[in-house]
Short mmCIF file of C-alpha atoms in Angstrom, two decimals:
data_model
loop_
_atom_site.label_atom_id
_atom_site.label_comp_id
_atom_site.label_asym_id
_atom_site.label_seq_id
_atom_site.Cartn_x
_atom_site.Cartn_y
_atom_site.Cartn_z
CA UNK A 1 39.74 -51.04 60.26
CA UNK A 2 37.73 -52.37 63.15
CA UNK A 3 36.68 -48.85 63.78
CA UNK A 4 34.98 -48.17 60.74
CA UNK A 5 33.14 -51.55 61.23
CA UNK A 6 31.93 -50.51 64.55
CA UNK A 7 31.26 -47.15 63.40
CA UNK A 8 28.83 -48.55 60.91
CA UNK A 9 26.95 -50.60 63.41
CA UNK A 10 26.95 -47.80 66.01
CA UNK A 11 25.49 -45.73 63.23
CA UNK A 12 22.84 -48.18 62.22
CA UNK A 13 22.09 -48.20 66.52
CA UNK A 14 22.12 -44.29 66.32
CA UNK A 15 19.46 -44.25 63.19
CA UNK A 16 17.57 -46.69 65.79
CA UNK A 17 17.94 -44.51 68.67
CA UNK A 18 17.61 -41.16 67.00
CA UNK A 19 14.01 -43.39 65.75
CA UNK A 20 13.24 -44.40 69.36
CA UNK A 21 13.39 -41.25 71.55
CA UNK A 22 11.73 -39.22 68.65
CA UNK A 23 8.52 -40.21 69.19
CA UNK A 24 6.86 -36.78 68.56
CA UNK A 25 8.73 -37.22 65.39
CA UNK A 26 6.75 -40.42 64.54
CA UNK A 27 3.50 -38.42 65.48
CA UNK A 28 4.16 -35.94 62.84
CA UNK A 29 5.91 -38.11 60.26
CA UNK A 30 2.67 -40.04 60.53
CA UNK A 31 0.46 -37.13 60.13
CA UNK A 32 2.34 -36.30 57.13
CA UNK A 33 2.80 -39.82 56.19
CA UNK A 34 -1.47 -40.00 56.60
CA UNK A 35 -1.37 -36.71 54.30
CA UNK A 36 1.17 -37.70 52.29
CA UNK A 37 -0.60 -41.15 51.71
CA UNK A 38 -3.00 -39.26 50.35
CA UNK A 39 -1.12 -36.89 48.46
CA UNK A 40 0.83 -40.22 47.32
CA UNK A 41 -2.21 -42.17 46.31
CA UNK A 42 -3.01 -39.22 44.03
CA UNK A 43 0.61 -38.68 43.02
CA UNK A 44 0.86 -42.17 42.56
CA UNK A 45 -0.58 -42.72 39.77
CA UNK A 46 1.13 -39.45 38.15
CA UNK A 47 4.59 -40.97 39.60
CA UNK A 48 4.07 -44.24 38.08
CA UNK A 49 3.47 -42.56 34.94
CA UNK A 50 6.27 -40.46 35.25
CA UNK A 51 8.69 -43.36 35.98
CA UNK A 52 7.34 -45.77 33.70
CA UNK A 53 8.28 -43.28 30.89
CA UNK A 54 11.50 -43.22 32.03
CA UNK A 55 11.26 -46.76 32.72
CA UNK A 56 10.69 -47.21 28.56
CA UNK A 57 13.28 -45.24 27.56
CA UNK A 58 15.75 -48.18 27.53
CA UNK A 59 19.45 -47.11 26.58
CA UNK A 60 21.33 -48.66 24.33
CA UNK A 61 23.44 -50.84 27.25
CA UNK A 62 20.03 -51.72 28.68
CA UNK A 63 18.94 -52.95 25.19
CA UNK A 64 21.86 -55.08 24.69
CA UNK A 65 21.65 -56.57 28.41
CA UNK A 66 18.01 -57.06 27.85
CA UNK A 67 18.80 -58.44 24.16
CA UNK A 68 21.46 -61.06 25.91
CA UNK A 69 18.57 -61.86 28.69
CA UNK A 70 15.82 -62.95 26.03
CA UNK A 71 18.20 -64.82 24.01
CA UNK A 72 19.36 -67.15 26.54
CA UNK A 73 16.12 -67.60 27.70
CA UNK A 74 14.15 -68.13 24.73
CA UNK A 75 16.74 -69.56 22.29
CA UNK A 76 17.93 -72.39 24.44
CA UNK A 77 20.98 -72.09 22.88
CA UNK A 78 24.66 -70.56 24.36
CA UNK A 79 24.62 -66.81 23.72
CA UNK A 80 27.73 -65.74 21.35
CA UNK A 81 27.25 -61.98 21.42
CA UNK A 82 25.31 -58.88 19.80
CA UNK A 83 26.13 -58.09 16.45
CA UNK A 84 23.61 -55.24 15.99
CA UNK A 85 21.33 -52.73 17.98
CA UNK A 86 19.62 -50.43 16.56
CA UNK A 87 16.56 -48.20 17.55
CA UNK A 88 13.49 -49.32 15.99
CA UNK A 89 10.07 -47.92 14.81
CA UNK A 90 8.31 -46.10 17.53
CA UNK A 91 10.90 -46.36 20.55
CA UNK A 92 11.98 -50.17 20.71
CA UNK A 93 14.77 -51.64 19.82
CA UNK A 94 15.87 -54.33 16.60
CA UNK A 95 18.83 -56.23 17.84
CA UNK A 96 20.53 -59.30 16.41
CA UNK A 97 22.22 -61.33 18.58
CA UNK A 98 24.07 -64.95 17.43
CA UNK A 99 24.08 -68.00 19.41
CA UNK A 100 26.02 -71.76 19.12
CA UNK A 101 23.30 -73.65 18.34
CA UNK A 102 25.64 -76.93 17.87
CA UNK A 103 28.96 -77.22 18.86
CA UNK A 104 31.37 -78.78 17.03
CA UNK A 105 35.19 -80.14 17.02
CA UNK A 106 36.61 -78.19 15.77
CA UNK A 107 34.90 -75.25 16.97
CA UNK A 108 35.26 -73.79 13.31
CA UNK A 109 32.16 -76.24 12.27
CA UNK A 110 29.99 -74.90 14.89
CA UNK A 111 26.74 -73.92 13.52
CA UNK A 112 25.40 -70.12 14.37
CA UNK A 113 22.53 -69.08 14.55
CA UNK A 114 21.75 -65.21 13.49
CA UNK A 115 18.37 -63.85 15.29
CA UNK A 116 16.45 -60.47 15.32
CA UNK A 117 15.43 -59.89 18.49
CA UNK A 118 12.58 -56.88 18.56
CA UNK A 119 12.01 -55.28 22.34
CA UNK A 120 9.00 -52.37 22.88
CA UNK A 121 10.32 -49.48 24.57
CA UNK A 122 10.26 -50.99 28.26
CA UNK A 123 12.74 -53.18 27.31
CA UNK A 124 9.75 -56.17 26.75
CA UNK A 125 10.30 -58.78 23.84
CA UNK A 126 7.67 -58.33 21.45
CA UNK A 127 9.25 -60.70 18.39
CA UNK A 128 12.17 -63.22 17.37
CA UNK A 129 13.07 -64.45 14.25
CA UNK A 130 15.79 -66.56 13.20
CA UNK A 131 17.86 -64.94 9.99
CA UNK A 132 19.95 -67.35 9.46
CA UNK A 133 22.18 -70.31 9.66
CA UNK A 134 25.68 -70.73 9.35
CA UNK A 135 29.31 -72.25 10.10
CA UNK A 136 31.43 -70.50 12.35
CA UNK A 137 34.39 -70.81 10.16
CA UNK A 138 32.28 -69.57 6.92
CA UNK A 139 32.88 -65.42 5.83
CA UNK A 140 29.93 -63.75 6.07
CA UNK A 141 28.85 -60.19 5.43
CA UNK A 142 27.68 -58.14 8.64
CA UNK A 143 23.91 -57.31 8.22
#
């Protein structure tokens, strides 16, 4: 076991070394690097672009995490879970997440609070709304 740990720092010394006595290597990684600066500063743009649209297509786990993030941050209140994610006009997401917004003893009279929780495509909150209120132990019909 000590091997591999001293395998791992010789390696990071041997990605140092192999850095150090290259040094005609760093004269044409920065030529390239000068090039590809400029290839990069034009490509930039294009890659940025490219990777923000990726970046906004949010999957269905990212919506939920993202859903759970925005409701314990904007709801003040302890999160309880997702009951519903769906896609939404355009590419965003609708999600309704529930919350304990009082607790109670016994937890069967906590009150719960239902909220639609809209996020754009890039996983940003656009809109909340509460639906409604209710007690934990009451039945209540899935939206």
């Amino acid at each position: 076991m000590a091997d591999p740990a001293n395998d791992q720092s010789g390696h990071d010394n041997e990605s140092e070394r192999t850095e150090t006595p290259s040094s005609s290597d760093r004269e044409e990684a920065s030529a390239p690097a000068d090039a590809t600066d400029g290839g990069t500063e034009q490509d930039a743009p294009g890659d940025e672009d490219s990777s923000s649209s990726s970046s906004e297509t949010l999957t269905l786990v990212d919506a939920q995490q993202r859903a759970e993030e925005a409701a314990e941050e904007l709801l003040d209140h302890q999160f309880e879970g997702i009951i519903k994610a769906e896609t939404a006009d355009g590419d965003g997401w609708r999600t309704v997440v529930e919350v304990v917004e009082r607790s109670a003893v016994p937890d069967t009279q906590d009150i719960i609070g239902r909220y639609e929780i809209i996020l754009d495509a890039a996983g940003e909150v656009t809109g909340y709304e509460l639906l409604e209120r209710y007690r934990r132990n009451d039945m209540k019909e899935e939206l």
